[in-house]
Amino acid sequence: MEIKEQSGLRAVLKDVELPDMYLVRQHFPRDGIADVPAYLHDKLNREDLKARIKPGMRVVLTGSSRQIANMPVVLRELAGFVKSLGAQPYIIPAMGSHGGATAQGQREILESYGITEEFCQCPIYSSMETVQVGTMACGDEVRMDKFAYEADAIILVGRIKAHTAFRGKYESGLIKMMAIGLGKREGADSLHRAGFGRMGERLPQYAKVVYDHCNIIFGVGTIENESDQTCRIEVLPGEEIFEKEPELLLYAKSRLPRLLFPETDVLMVHEIGKNFSGSGMDPNVTGTFGTPYATGGIKKQRTVVLDISPESHGSFVGLGNADTTTKRAFEKLDTNATYFNMITSTVLGVGKIPMVLEDDKLALQTAVKTLTGVDKDRIRMIYIKNTLSLENVLISEALLEQAKTLEGVEILEGPRPLRFDKDGTLLDFA
């Protein structure tokens, strides 16, 4: 589909004024771990963990489809730990149907995050081949990565955080990695079959079947703070993962990045992508969820998305939660990289295409023009880089007085107009 020139729309929107903006800083605790390798090795320095790895064993480490703080370092140090005990580590992509549901696509996702054989000093083995290891009580098959199933041991590695589509005792974390991650496309497809309304109960049931049919010796769960820093790493023996992950999830939820402003008229997001969230832009921040089974985030009337990150590899999951977007973003859309994920998850709305405007200014003017029930001279607008980078944000003048009363918000500069180049591309946060 070609996006034709929009001179007619430009004429209709030319008188839509955009508010002046202030740069503000949201202050969150900066308690990131200073020395991740030393911190992790202190956690690994346990005889009961070392005893689980024997010389000559093939040990699988799981690599996620998300860009997680310090994950290349964590995997590298784990690979070194395994080798120090005489065993052979392998990293596998554990990401369900991501990467276009191909072995090469999933390997490329890891490499784009810096998880390479050279950096991690161990092989990466990527395959979409699975084996059936059992069935759930309802009869749905349970499948897992064939290479992981045949390995001598598995170390689950992943970030623990709130999910973007459901709520439960277990959400994103080691249990999910055990089930959807190791399940690859076929396993993820089986698990999602009943939809997200039942994911909270089905996820641990599926994971338990996987756990019972392979040797998961321990898990390494990382947690990030509001500033996208690794603030906690926990090493859990395999038999303790089901018991202890729920408490870690509650802690992770308390450290979610967030907007300190409860409501706006327009939320503008510079870029979305799979590296920021499984939903492209985290609905726990934006307030627009792809399912009715999770709530939270900011209230707003319009959402504008300007671009898609290179690390998303054309996946535009989340764009369907925007009202307007740009030609620049539209030209990056890869249906193969997106539709496998949507079909597997059973959530289709997140991949719909919103209004596509020629440039950033038109996309924003369209959002403002179509607001209803608001004072057009006092538009409330918030502009963020992405849903992981929420320390510095731009707010419109209509939110200034509220900003002065919010604990943790510092006004840095302003007022000033948004800065566009001659082609209508927004320069702020670019």
CSV table of C-alpha atoms in Angstrom, one decimal:
chain,number,residue,atom,x,y,z
A,1,MET,CA,0.0,0.0,0.0
A,2,GLU,CA,1.3,3.4,-1.0
A,3,ILE,CA,0.8,6.4,1.3
A,4,LYS,CA,0.0,9.1,-1.2
A,5,GLU,CA,0.9,12.8,-0.6
A,6,GLN,CA,-1.4,14.5,1.9
A,7,SER,CA,-1.6,18.1,0.8
A,8,GLY,CA,-5.3,18.1,1.3
A,9,LEU,CA,-5.0,16.9,4.9
A,10,ARG,CA,-2.2,19.3,5.5
A,11,ALA,CA,-4.5,22.2,4.4
A,12,VAL,CA,-7.2,21.0,6.8
A,13,LEU,CA,-4.8,20.7,9.7
A,14,LYS,CA,-2.6,23.8,9.1
A,15,ASP,CA,-4.4,25.9,11.7
A,16,VAL,CA,-4.1,23.2,14.5
A,17,GLU,CA,-1.8,24.8,17.0
A,18,LEU,CA,0.5,22.6,19.1
A,19,PRO,CA,1.1,23.6,22.7
A,20,ASP,CA,4.5,24.8,24.1
A,21,MET,CA,6.3,22.2,26.1
A,22,TYR,CA,8.4,21.9,29.2
A,23,LEU,CA,11.1,19.4,29.8
A,24,VAL,CA,10.7,17.7,33.2
A,25,ARG,CA,12.5,15.0,35.0
A,26,GLN,CA,10.8,12.2,36.8
A,27,HIS,CA,13.0,11.2,39.7
A,28,PHE,CA,13.2,7.5,40.6
A,29,PRO,CA,15.6,5.6,42.8
A,30,ARG,CA,18.9,4.9,40.9
A,31,ASP,CA,19.8,1.7,42.8
A,32,GLY,CA,21.2,-0.3,39.9
A,33,ILE,CA,23.8,-3.0,40.7
A,34,ALA,CA,27.2,-1.4,40.1
A,35,ASP,CA,29.2,-4.6,39.4
A,36,VAL,CA,26.8,-7.2,37.8
A,37,PRO,CA,29.5,-9.9,37.3
A,38,ALA,CA,30.6,-9.8,40.9
A,39,TYR,CA,27.0,-9.6,42.2
A,40,LEU,CA,26.0,-12.6,40.1
A,41,HIS,CA,29.1,-14.7,41.1
A,42,ASP,CA,28.4,-14.1,44.7
A,43,LYS,CA,24.9,-15.5,44.2
A,44,LEU,CA,26.3,-18.5,42.3
A,45,ASN,CA,29.0,-19.3,44.9
A,46,ARG,CA,27.0,-22.1,46.5
A,47,GLU,CA,28.1,-25.7,46.7
A,48,ASP,CA,24.5,-27.0,46.2
A,49,LEU,CA,24.4,-25.2,42.8
A,50,LYS,CA,27.8,-26.2,41.7
A,51,ALA,CA,27.0,-29.8,42.5
A,52,ARG,CA,24.3,-29.8,39.9
A,53,ILE,CA,26.7,-29.3,37.1
A,54,LYS,CA,29.0,-32.3,36.2
A,55,PRO,CA,32.0,-32.3,33.8
A,56,GLY,CA,30.9,-33.0,30.3
A,57,MET,CA,27.3,-32.0,30.7
A,58,ARG,CA,25.5,-30.0,28.0
A,59,VAL,CA,23.9,-27.0,29.8
A,60,VAL,CA,21.3,-24.8,28.0
A,61,LEU,CA,20.9,-21.1,28.9
A,62,THR,CA,17.8,-19.3,27.8
A,63,GLY,CA,18.0,-16.0,25.8
A,64,SER,CA,14.9,-13.7,25.8
A,65,SER,CA,13.3,-11.8,22.9
A,66,ARG,CA,13.4,-8.6,25.0
A,67,GLN,CA,16.3,-6.2,25.4
A,68,ILE,CA,17.0,-6.6,29.1
A,69,ALA,CA,19.6,-4.6,31.0
A,70,ASN,CA,22.9,-6.4,31.4
A,71,MET,CA,21.5,-9.6,29.9
A,72,PRO,CA,24.6,-10.2,27.6
A,73,VAL,CA,26.8,-9.9,30.7
A,74,VAL,CA,24.6,-12.2,32.7
A,75,LEU,CA,24.7,-14.9,30.0
A,76,ARG,CA,28.4,-14.5,29.5
A,77,GLU,CA,29.1,-14.9,33.3
A,78,LEU,CA,26.8,-17.9,33.5
A,79,ALA,CA,28.5,-19.5,30.5
A,80,GLY,CA,31.9,-19.0,32.2
A,81,PHE,CA,30.5,-20.5,35.5
A,82,VAL,CA,29.3,-23.6,33.6
A,83,LYS,CA,32.7,-24.0,31.8
A,84,SER,CA,34.6,-23.6,35.1
A,85,LEU,CA,32.8,-26.7,36.3
A,86,GLY,CA,33.9,-28.7,33.2
A,87,ALA,CA,30.5,-28.5,31.4
A,88,GLN,CA,29.6,-27.1,28.0
A,89,PRO,CA,27.1,-24.2,27.9
A,90,TYR,CA,24.8,-23.4,25.0
A,91,ILE,CA,22.6,-20.3,24.6
A,92,ILE,CA,19.2,-20.9,22.9
A,93,PRO,CA,16.6,-18.3,21.9
A,94,ALA,CA,13.7,-19.0,24.2
A,95,MET,CA,11.1,-16.7,22.7
A,96,GLY,CA,8.0,-18.5,21.5
A,97,SER,CA,7.1,-17.3,18.1
A,98,HIS,CA,9.2,-14.1,17.9
A,99,GLY,CA,11.7,-13.4,15.1
A,100,GLY,CA,9.2,-14.4,12.5
A,101,ALA,CA,9.0,-17.9,14.1
A,102,THR,CA,12.3,-18.9,12.3
A,103,ALA,CA,15.5,-20.1,13.8
A,104,GLN,CA,17.5,-17.5,11.9
A,105,GLY,CA,15.2,-14.7,13.0
A,106,GLN,CA,15.4,-15.6,16.6
A,107,ARG,CA,19.2,-15.8,16.5
A,108,GLU,CA,19.3,-12.4,14.9
A,109,ILE,CA,17.1,-11.0,17.7
A,110,LEU,CA,19.7,-12.2,20.3
A,111,GLU,CA,22.6,-10.9,18.3
A,112,SER,CA,20.9,-7.4,17.9
A,113,TYR,CA,20.9,-7.2,21.7
A,114,GLY,CA,24.6,-8.0,22.0
A,115,ILE,CA,24.1,-11.7,22.8
A,116,THR,CA,26.6,-13.1,20.4
A,117,GLU,CA,28.9,-16.2,20.5
A,118,GLU,CA,31.9,-13.9,20.6
A,119,PHE,CA,30.7,-11.8,23.6
A,120,CYS,CA,29.2,-14.6,25.6
A,121,GLN,CA,32.1,-17.0,24.7
A,122,CYS,CA,29.8,-20.0,24.1
A,123,PRO,CA,27.8,-21.4,21.2
A,124,ILE,CA,24.3,-20.2,20.3
A,125,TYR,CA,22.0,-23.0,19.0
A,126,SER,CA,18.8,-21.8,17.4
A,127,SER,CA,16.1,-24.2,16.2
A,128,MET,CA,12.3,-24.2,16.0
A,129,GLU,CA,12.2,-28.0,16.4
A,130,THR,CA,10.1,-29.2,19.4
A,131,VAL,CA,9.1,-32.4,21.0
A,132,GLN,CA,5.9,-33.2,22.9
A,133,VAL,CA,6.7,-33.9,26.5
A,134,GLY,CA,3.2,-34.4,27.9
A,135,THR,CA,-0.3,-32.9,28.0
A,136,MET,CA,-2.2,-30.6,30.2
A,137,ALA,CA,-5.2,-31.8,32.2
A,138,CYS,CA,-7.5,-30.5,29.5
A,139,GLY,CA,-5.6,-32.5,26.9
A,140,ASP,CA,-3.7,-29.7,25.2
A,141,GLU,CA,-0.2,-30.8,24.2
A,142,VAL,CA,2.9,-29.6,26.0
A,143,ARG,CA,5.9,-29.0,23.7
A,144,MET,CA,9.4,-27.8,24.3
A,145,ASP,CA,12.6,-27.0,22.4
A,146,LYS,CA,14.1,-30.4,21.3
A,147,PHE,CA,17.7,-29.3,21.9
A,148,ALA,CA,16.8,-28.2,25.5
A,149,TYR,CA,14.9,-31.4,26.1
A,150,GLU,CA,17.9,-33.5,25.1
A,151,ALA,CA,20.4,-31.4,27.0
A,152,ASP,CA,21.7,-32.6,30.3
A,153,ALA,CA,20.6,-29.5,32.2
A,154,ILE,CA,18.8,-26.2,31.7
A,155,ILE,CA,19.4,-22.9,33.5
A,156,LEU,CA,16.4,-20.6,33.0
A,157,VAL,CA,17.5,-17.0,32.5
A,158,GLY,CA,15.0,-14.1,32.2
A,159,ARG,CA,13.6,-10.9,33.5
A,160,ILE,CA,10.7,-10.9,36.0
A,161,LYS,CA,8.1,-8.2,35.5
A,162,ALA,CA,4.4,-7.5,35.1
A,163,HIS,CA,2.8,-8.9,31.9
A,164,THR,CA,1.1,-6.7,29.4
A,165,ALA,CA,-2.0,-8.8,28.8
A,166,PHE,CA,-3.0,-10.6,31.9
A,167,ARG,CA,-2.7,-10.8,35.7
A,168,GLY,CA,-1.8,-13.8,37.7
A,169,LYS,CA,0.5,-15.4,40.3
A,170,TYR,CA,3.1,-15.8,37.6
A,171,GLU,CA,3.4,-13.3,34.7
A,172,SER,CA,6.6,-12.5,32.8
A,173,GLY,CA,9.5,-14.4,34.4
A,174,LEU,CA,11.1,-17.8,34.8
A,175,ILE,CA,7.8,-19.7,34.7
A,176,LYS,CA,6.9,-18.0,31.5
A,177,MET,CA,10.4,-18.7,30.1
A,178,MET,CA,9.9,-22.4,31.0
A,179,ALA,CA,6.6,-22.6,29.2
A,180,ILE,CA,6.3,-20.1,26.3
A,181,GLY,CA,10.1,-19.5,25.9
A,182,LEU,CA,11.1,-23.2,25.7
A,183,GLY,CA,7.8,-24.1,24.0
A,184,LYS,CA,8.9,-22.2,20.8
A,185,ARG,CA,6.1,-21.4,18.4
A,186,GLU,CA,4.3,-24.7,18.7
A,187,GLY,CA,4.3,-24.7,22.5
A,188,ALA,CA,3.3,-21.1,22.7
A,189,ASP,CA,0.5,-21.7,20.3
A,190,SER,CA,-0.8,-24.6,22.4
A,191,LEU,CA,-0.6,-22.6,25.6
A,192,HIS,CA,-2.3,-19.5,24.2
A,193,ARG,CA,-5.1,-21.6,22.7
A,194,ALA,CA,-7.6,-20.7,25.5
A,195,GLY,CA,-6.8,-17.0,25.4
A,196,PHE,CA,-5.3,-14.6,28.0
A,197,GLY,CA,-8.5,-14.8,30.1
A,198,ARG,CA,-7.2,-18.2,31.4
A,199,MET,CA,-3.4,-17.6,31.0
A,200,GLY,CA,-3.0,-17.0,34.7
A,201,GLU,CA,-4.1,-20.6,35.6
A,202,ARG,CA,-2.7,-22.3,32.5
A,203,LEU,CA,0.8,-20.9,32.5
A,204,PRO,CA,2.0,-22.7,35.7
A,205,GLN,CA,0.2,-25.9,34.7
A,206,TYR,CA,2.0,-26.0,31.4
A,207,ALA,CA,5.4,-25.0,33.0
A,208,LYS,CA,5.0,-27.8,35.5
A,209,VAL,CA,4.8,-30.4,32.8
A,210,VAL,CA,7.9,-29.0,31.2
A,211,TYR,CA,9.7,-29.0,34.6
A,212,ASP,CA,8.8,-32.6,35.2
A,213,HIS,CA,10.3,-33.8,31.9
A,214,CYS,CA,13.7,-32.0,31.9
A,215,ASN,CA,16.5,-31.1,34.3
A,216,ILE,CA,16.0,-27.5,35.2
A,217,ILE,CA,18.8,-27.1,37.7
A,218,PHE,CA,18.2,-23.5,38.6
A,219,GLY,CA,16.9,-20.1,37.4
A,220,VAL,CA,18.4,-16.7,37.2
A,221,GLY,CA,15.8,-13.9,37.4
A,222,THR,CA,16.7,-10.3,36.9
A,223,ILE,CA,14.6,-7.3,38.0
A,224,GLU,CA,14.9,-3.8,36.7
A,225,ASN,CA,14.2,-0.5,38.5
A,226,GLU,CA,12.3,2.5,37.1
A,227,SER,CA,15.4,3.7,35.4
A,228,ASP,CA,15.9,0.5,33.3
A,229,GLN,CA,18.8,-0.6,35.6
A,230,THR,CA,19.3,-4.1,37.0
A,231,CYS,CA,18.5,-3.7,40.6
A,232,ARG,CA,18.1,-7.3,41.7
A,233,ILE,CA,19.3,-10.7,40.6
A,234,GLU,CA,18.0,-13.9,42.2
A,235,VAL,CA,19.3,-17.4,41.7
A,236,LEU,CA,16.6,-20.0,42.5
A,237,PRO,CA,17.2,-23.7,42.6
A,238,GLY,CA,14.8,-25.4,40.2
A,239,GLU,CA,12.6,-26.8,42.9
A,240,GLU,CA,12.1,-23.3,44.4
A,241,ILE,CA,11.1,-21.4,41.3
A,242,PHE,CA,7.4,-22.1,41.6
A,243,GLU,CA,7.3,-21.1,45.2
A,244,LYS,CA,9.5,-18.0,45.2
A,245,GLU,CA,8.8,-16.3,41.9
A,246,PRO,CA,5.4,-14.8,43.0
A,247,GLU,CA,7.1,-12.6,45.7
A,248,LEU,CA,9.7,-11.5,43.1
A,249,LEU,CA,6.9,-10.5,40.8
A,250,LEU,CA,5.3,-8.3,43.4
A,251,TYR,CA,8.6,-6.6,44.0
A,252,ALA,CA,9.1,-6.2,40.2
A,253,LYS,CA,5.7,-4.6,39.9
A,254,SER,CA,6.7,-2.1,42.6
A,255,ARG,CA,9.6,-1.0,40.5
A,256,LEU,CA,7.8,-0.6,37.1
A,257,PRO,CA,8.7,2.5,35.1
A,258,ARG,CA,5.7,4.8,35.1
A,259,LEU,CA,4.4,8.2,34.3
A,260,LEU,CA,3.8,10.2,37.5
A,261,PHE,CA,1.0,12.2,35.7
A,262,PRO,CA,-2.3,10.3,36.1
A,263,GLU,CA,-4.0,11.7,33.0
A,264,THR,CA,-3.4,13.6,29.7
A,265,ASP,CA,-5.2,14.4,26.5
A,266,VAL,CA,-2.5,13.2,24.1
A,267,LEU,CA,0.3,10.8,24.8
A,268,MET,CA,3.0,10.8,22.2
A,269,VAL,CA,5.6,8.0,22.0
A,270,HIS,CA,8.7,8.5,19.9
A,271,GLU,CA,9.3,4.8,19.3
A,272,ILE,CA,7.9,1.5,20.0
A,273,GLY,CA,9.5,-2.0,19.6
A,274,LYS,CA,9.8,-5.5,20.9
A,275,ASN,CA,13.0,-4.5,22.6
A,276,PHE,CA,11.0,-2.2,24.9
A,277,SER,CA,8.0,-4.4,25.6
A,278,GLY,CA,6.3,-7.5,24.3
A,279,SER,CA,3.5,-5.2,23.4
A,280,GLY,CA,5.8,-2.7,21.6
A,281,MET,CA,4.9,0.0,24.1
A,282,ASP,CA,4.2,-1.2,27.7
A,283,PRO,CA,0.5,-0.8,28.4
A,284,ASN,CA,1.4,-0.7,32.1
A,285,VAL,CA,2.7,2.8,31.2
A,286,THR,CA,0.4,3.9,28.3
A,287,GLY,CA,-2.8,2.5,29.7
A,288,THR,CA,-3.9,0.9,26.5
A,289,PHE,CA,-4.1,-2.9,26.8
A,290,GLY,CA,-4.6,-5.4,24.0
A,291,THR,CA,-6.9,-7.5,26.3
A,292,PRO,CA,-9.5,-6.8,29.0
A,293,TYR,CA,-7.5,-8.9,31.5
A,294,ALA,CA,-5.1,-6.2,32.7
A,295,THR,CA,-5.4,-2.6,33.7
A,296,GLY,CA,-3.2,0.3,34.7
A,297,GLY,CA,-1.2,3.2,33.2
A,298,ILE,CA,-2.1,6.7,32.3
A,299,LYS,CA,-5.6,7.8,31.1
A,300,LYS,CA,-5.6,9.6,27.8
A,301,GLN,CA,-7.8,10.3,24.8
A,302,ARG,CA,-5.3,9.9,21.9
A,303,THR,CA,-2.0,8.1,21.5
A,304,VAL,CA,0.5,9.0,18.8
A,305,VAL,CA,3.4,6.7,17.7
A,306,LEU,CA,6.1,8.2,15.6
A,307,ASP,CA,8.5,5.4,14.9
A,308,ILE,CA,9.5,1.7,15.3
A,309,SER,CA,12.9,0.8,16.7
A,310,PRO,CA,15.5,-0.9,14.5
A,311,GLU,CA,15.8,-3.6,17.2
A,312,SER,CA,12.1,-4.6,16.6
A,313,HIS,CA,13.1,-6.0,13.2
A,314,GLY,CA,9.9,-4.8,11.6
A,315,SER,CA,7.6,-6.2,14.3
A,316,PHE,CA,4.9,-3.6,14.8
A,317,VAL,CA,3.0,-5.3,17.7
A,318,GLY,CA,1.6,-2.4,19.7
A,319,LEU,CA,1.0,-0.1,16.8
A,320,GLY,CA,-2.7,-1.1,16.9
A,321,ASN,CA,-2.9,0.7,20.2
A,322,ALA,CA,-2.1,4.0,18.6
A,323,ASP,CA,-4.6,6.4,17.0
A,324,THR,CA,-2.1,8.0,14.6
A,325,THR,CA,1.3,7.2,13.3
A,326,THR,CA,3.7,8.2,10.5
A,327,LYS,CA,4.7,7.2,7.1
A,328,ARG,CA,8.2,6.6,8.4
A,329,ALA,CA,6.9,4.0,10.8
A,330,PHE,CA,4.6,2.5,8.3
A,331,GLU,CA,7.4,1.8,5.8
A,332,LYS,CA,9.1,-0.3,8.5
A,333,LEU,CA,6.3,-2.7,9.0
A,334,ASP,CA,7.0,-6.4,8.5
A,335,THR,CA,3.9,-8.5,8.5
A,336,ASN,CA,5.9,-11.8,8.8
A,337,ALA,CA,7.7,-10.5,11.9
A,338,THR,CA,4.4,-9.5,13.4
A,339,TYR,CA,1.7,-11.9,12.4
A,340,PHE,CA,3.2,-15.1,13.7
A,341,ASN,CA,3.3,-13.4,17.2
A,342,MET,CA,-0.3,-12.2,16.9
A,343,ILE,CA,-1.6,-15.5,15.7
A,344,THR,CA,0.2,-17.3,18.5
A,345,SER,CA,-1.0,-14.9,21.2
A,346,THR,CA,-4.6,-14.8,19.8
A,347,VAL,CA,-4.5,-11.0,20.3
A,348,LEU,CA,-5.1,-9.3,16.9
A,349,GLY,CA,-5.9,-5.7,17.7
A,350,VAL,CA,-2.3,-4.9,18.7
A,351,GLY,CA,-1.3,-5.3,15.0
A,352,LYS,CA,-3.9,-3.1,13.4
A,353,ILE,CA,-2.7,-0.1,11.5
A,354,PRO,CA,-3.8,3.3,12.7
A,355,MET,CA,-4.2,6.5,10.7
A,356,VAL,CA,-0.9,7.0,8.7
A,357,LEU,CA,0.2,10.6,8.2
A,358,GLU,CA,3.1,11.8,6.1
A,359,ASP,CA,5.1,13.2,9.0
A,360,ASP,CA,5.3,13.6,12.7
A,361,LYS,CA,3.7,17.0,12.8
A,362,LEU,CA,0.7,15.9,10.8
A,363,ALA,CA,0.3,12.8,13.1
A,364,LEU,CA,0.3,15.0,16.1
A,365,GLN,CA,-2.0,17.7,14.6
A,366,THR,CA,-4.5,15.0,13.7
A,367,ALA,CA,-4.6,13.7,17.3
A,368,VAL,CA,-5.2,17.2,18.6
A,369,LYS,CA,-7.8,18.1,16.0
A,370,THR,CA,-9.9,15.0,16.9
A,371,LEU,CA,-9.9,15.5,20.6
A,372,THR,CA,-13.4,16.1,22.0
A,373,GLY,CA,-14.6,17.6,25.2
A,374,VAL,CA,-11.4,19.5,25.9
A,375,ASP,CA,-10.2,23.1,25.9
A,376,LYS,CA,-8.2,23.3,22.6
A,377,ASP,CA,-6.3,26.3,24.1
A,378,ARG,CA,-5.2,24.2,27.1
A,379,ILE,CA,-4.2,20.8,25.5
A,380,ARG,CA,-2.6,18.4,28.0
A,381,MET,CA,0.2,16.6,26.2
A,382,ILE,CA,2.9,14.2,27.3
A,383,TYR,CA,5.8,13.2,25.0
A,384,ILE,CA,8.0,10.2,25.9
A,385,LYS,CA,10.9,8.6,24.1
A,386,ASN,CA,9.7,5.0,24.8
A,387,THR,CA,8.1,3.2,27.7
A,388,LEU,CA,11.5,2.2,29.2
A,389,SER,CA,12.9,5.7,29.2
A,390,LEU,CA,10.7,7.8,31.4
A,391,GLU,CA,13.1,10.0,33.4
A,392,ASN,CA,13.0,12.9,31.0
A,393,VAL,CA,9.6,13.7,29.4
A,394,LEU,CA,8.1,16.7,27.7
A,395,ILE,CA,4.8,18.0,29.1
A,396,SER,CA,2.6,20.8,27.8
A,397,GLU,CA,2.0,24.1,29.6
A,398,ALA,CA,-1.4,22.9,30.7
A,399,LEU,CA,0.2,20.3,32.9
A,400,LEU,CA,2.8,22.7,34.5
A,401,GLU,CA,0.8,23.5,37.6
A,402,GLN,CA,0.2,19.8,38.3
A,403,ALA,CA,3.9,19.1,37.7
A,404,LYS,CA,4.8,21.6,40.5
A,405,THR,CA,2.7,19.6,43.0
A,406,LEU,CA,3.9,16.1,42.1
A,407,GLU,CA,6.5,14.5,44.3
A,408,GLY,CA,9.5,13.4,42.2
A,409,VAL,CA,8.9,15.8,39.2
A,410,GLU,CA,11.5,18.5,38.5
A,411,ILE,CA,10.9,21.2,35.9
A,412,LEU,CA,14.1,21.5,33.9
A,413,GLU,CA,13.4,24.0,31.1
A,414,GLY,CA,10.6,25.7,29.1
A,415,PRO,CA,8.3,26.8,27.8
A,416,ARG,CA,9.3,26.2,24.2
A,417,PRO,CA,7.7,24.9,21.0
A,418,LEU,CA,8.2,21.4,19.8
A,419,ARG,CA,11.1,21.4,17.3
A,420,PHE,CA,10.4,20.1,13.8
A,421,ASP,CA,12.7,20.0,10.8
A,422,LYS,CA,11.6,21.3,7.4
A,423,ASP,CA,10.1,17.8,6.6
A,424,GLY,CA,7.9,17.8,9.7
A,425,THR,CA,10.1,15.4,11.6
A,426,LEU,CA,10.1,16.0,15.3
A,427,LEU,CA,13.7,16.5,16.5
A,428,ASP,CA,13.1,16.2,20.3
A,429,PHE,CA,14.0,12.7,21.5
A,430,ALA,CA,15.1,11.8,18.0
